[in-house]
């Protein structure tokens, strides 16, 4: 039973320590603070400007489904649809979405595209370096083989000795390295 608790706690810890969970928590906190700013702009600037085309504040626009819509004794008589509240909420959403897109998503996409291009260029350079190193090593090998030259005289050998094993001078007698 103790092993199961440890694995549950370990899994929970791993879940919390993942980067996207922390990013999400930060986004929620900043989003809540940002919502107050957007709501203030909509209520303080947008609603009065839209309301200037009519006679009231945007949030107070309403229509009656069932007449008469009037307050009698502190209670609304009739069925009233407050479409001004819905329009105000839609405007708040659109402003929030525009700010998030233009100030956060678009710049981050550009940064990530630059980083991806930089990483791709870096990968190409690393691959070129690997190929260059391989070519240099091949040239060194060929140069060493050319310096040794052909084997002359009895008992001469290349590699492991005159035992007749791999790399010995026995066989074709060419004196070349067994890997070439």
C-alpha positions in Angstrom: 0.0 0.0 0.0 2.9 2.3 0.7 4.3 1.8 -2.8 1.0 2.9 -4.3 0.9 6.1 -2.2 4.4 6.9 -3.3 3.6 6.4 -6.9 0.5 8.5 -6.6 2.4 11.3 -4.9 5.2 10.9 -7.4 2.8 11.1 -10.3 1.2 14.2 -8.8 4.5 15.8 -8.2 5.5 15.1 -11.8 2.2 16.6 -13.0 2.8 19.7 -11.0 6.4 20.2 -12.1 5.6 20.0 -15.8 6.1 23.3 -17.5 2.7 23.6 -19.0 0.9 23.3 -15.7 2.9 26.2 -14.3 2.4 28.2 -17.5 -1.4 27.6 -17.2 -1.5 28.8 -13.6 0.4 32.0 -14.5 -2.0 32.5 -17.5 -5.1 32.2 -15.3 -3.8 34.7 -12.7 -2.7 37.2 -15.4 -5.9 36.6 -17.3 -8.0 37.4 -14.2 -6.1 40.7 -13.7 -6.4 41.5 -17.3 -10.1 40.9 -17.3 -10.6 43.8 -14.9 -8.7 46.2 -17.2 -10.7 45.1 -20.3 -14.1 45.3 -18.4 -13.1 48.9 -17.3 -12.3 49.9 -20.8 -15.6 48.5 -22.2 -17.7 50.0 -19.4 -15.9 53.3 -19.3 -15.2 54.0 -23.0 -16.9 51.6 -25.4 -20.3 51.4 -23.8 -20.8 55.2 -23.6 -19.6 55.6 -27.2 -22.0 52.9 -28.5 -24.7 54.4 -26.2 -24.1 57.8 -27.8 -26.0 56.5 -30.8 -29.0 55.9 -28.5 -30.1 57.6 -25.4 -28.7 55.2 -22.7 -25.8 53.2 -21.6 -25.1 50.1 -23.8 -25.8 47.7 -20.9 -29.2 49.1 -20.3 -30.5 48.3 -23.8 -33.4 45.8 -23.5 -36.5 44.6 -25.4 -39.7 43.2 -24.1 -41.1 39.9 -25.2 -44.3 40.2 -23.3 -45.7 43.6 -22.8 -45.8 45.6 -20.6 -42.2 45.7 -19.3 -42.4 48.0 -16.3 -41.4 47.8 -12.7 -44.4 47.5 -10.3 -43.7 47.4 -6.6 -39.9 46.7 -7.2 -40.6 43.8 -9.4 -40.4 43.6 -13.2 -43.7 42.9 -15.0 -43.3 41.2 -18.4 -40.4 39.3 -19.9 -37.4 41.5 -20.7 -34.4 40.5 -22.8 -31.3 42.5 -21.9 -29.4 42.3 -25.2 -27.2 45.2 -24.2 -25.5 43.1 -21.6 -24.8 40.4 -24.2 -23.4 43.0 -26.6 -21.2 44.4 -23.9 -19.9 40.9 -23.1 -19.2 40.2 -26.7 -17.3 43.5 -27.1 -15.2 42.6 -24.0 -14.4 39.2 -25.4 -13.4 40.7 -28.8 -11.1 43.3 -27.2 -9.5 40.7 -24.9 -9.0 38.3 -27.9 -7.5 41.1 -30.0 -5.1 42.2 -27.2 -4.0 38.6 -26.5 -3.5 37.9 -30.2 -1.6 41.0 -31.1 0.4 41.5 -27.9 1.1 37.9 -27.0 0.4 35.2 -29.6 1.8 37.0 -32.7 5.1 38.1 -31.1 5.6 34.7 -29.5 5.0 33.0 -32.9 7.6 35.3 -34.5 10.1 34.5 -31.7 9.5 30.7 -32.0 9.9 30.9 -35.8 13.2 32.7 -35.4 14.3 30.1 -32.8 13.3 27.3 -35.1 15.2 28.8 -38.0 18.3 29.4 -35.8 18.1 25.8 -34.6 17.8 24.5 -38.1 20.8 26.5 -39.2 22.8 25.3 -36.2 21.8 21.7 -37.1 23.0 22.2 -40.7 26.4 23.5 -39.5 26.8 20.6 -37.1 26.0 18.2 -39.9 28.5 19.9 -42.2 31.2 19.7 -39.4 30.5 16.0 -39.0 31.0 15.4 -42.7 34.1 17.6 -42.8 35.6 15.7 -39.9 34.9 12.4 -41.6 36.5 13.7 -44.8 39.6 14.8 -42.9 39.9 11.5 -41.1 39.7 9.7 -44.5 42.4 11.9 -45.9 44.7 11.3 -42.9 44.1 7.5 -43.3 44.9 7.6 -47.1 48.0 9.8 -46.4 49.3 7.3 -43.8 48.7 4.4 -46.1 50.6 6.2 -48.9 53.5 7.0 -46.6 53.9 3.3 -45.6 54.4 2.3 -49.2 54.7 -1.3 -50.5 56.3 -3.9 -48.2 59.9 -4.9 -49.3 61.9 -7.7 -48.0 61.2 -10.9 -46.0 59.7 -10.7 -42.6 58.3 -7.2 -43.1 54.7 -6.8 -42.1 52.0 -4.2 -41.5 49.6 -4.4 -38.5 49.8 -7.2 -35.9 53.1 -8.9 -36.9 54.3 -11.9 -39.0 51.9 -14.4 -37.4 49.7 -14.6 -40.4 46.7 -13.2 -38.5 44.6 -10.2 -39.6 46.7 -7.3 -40.6 49.8 -9.3 -41.3 51.8 -9.0 -44.5 50.8 -12.4 -45.7 48.3 -12.7 -48.5 48.5 -10.4 -51.5 51.6 -8.7 -50.3 50.4 -5.3 -51.4 51.3 -3.7 -48.0 48.0 -1.8 -47.8 46.0 -1.4 -44.6 43.2 -3.9 -44.2 40.5 -1.2 -43.9 41.3 0.4 -47.2 
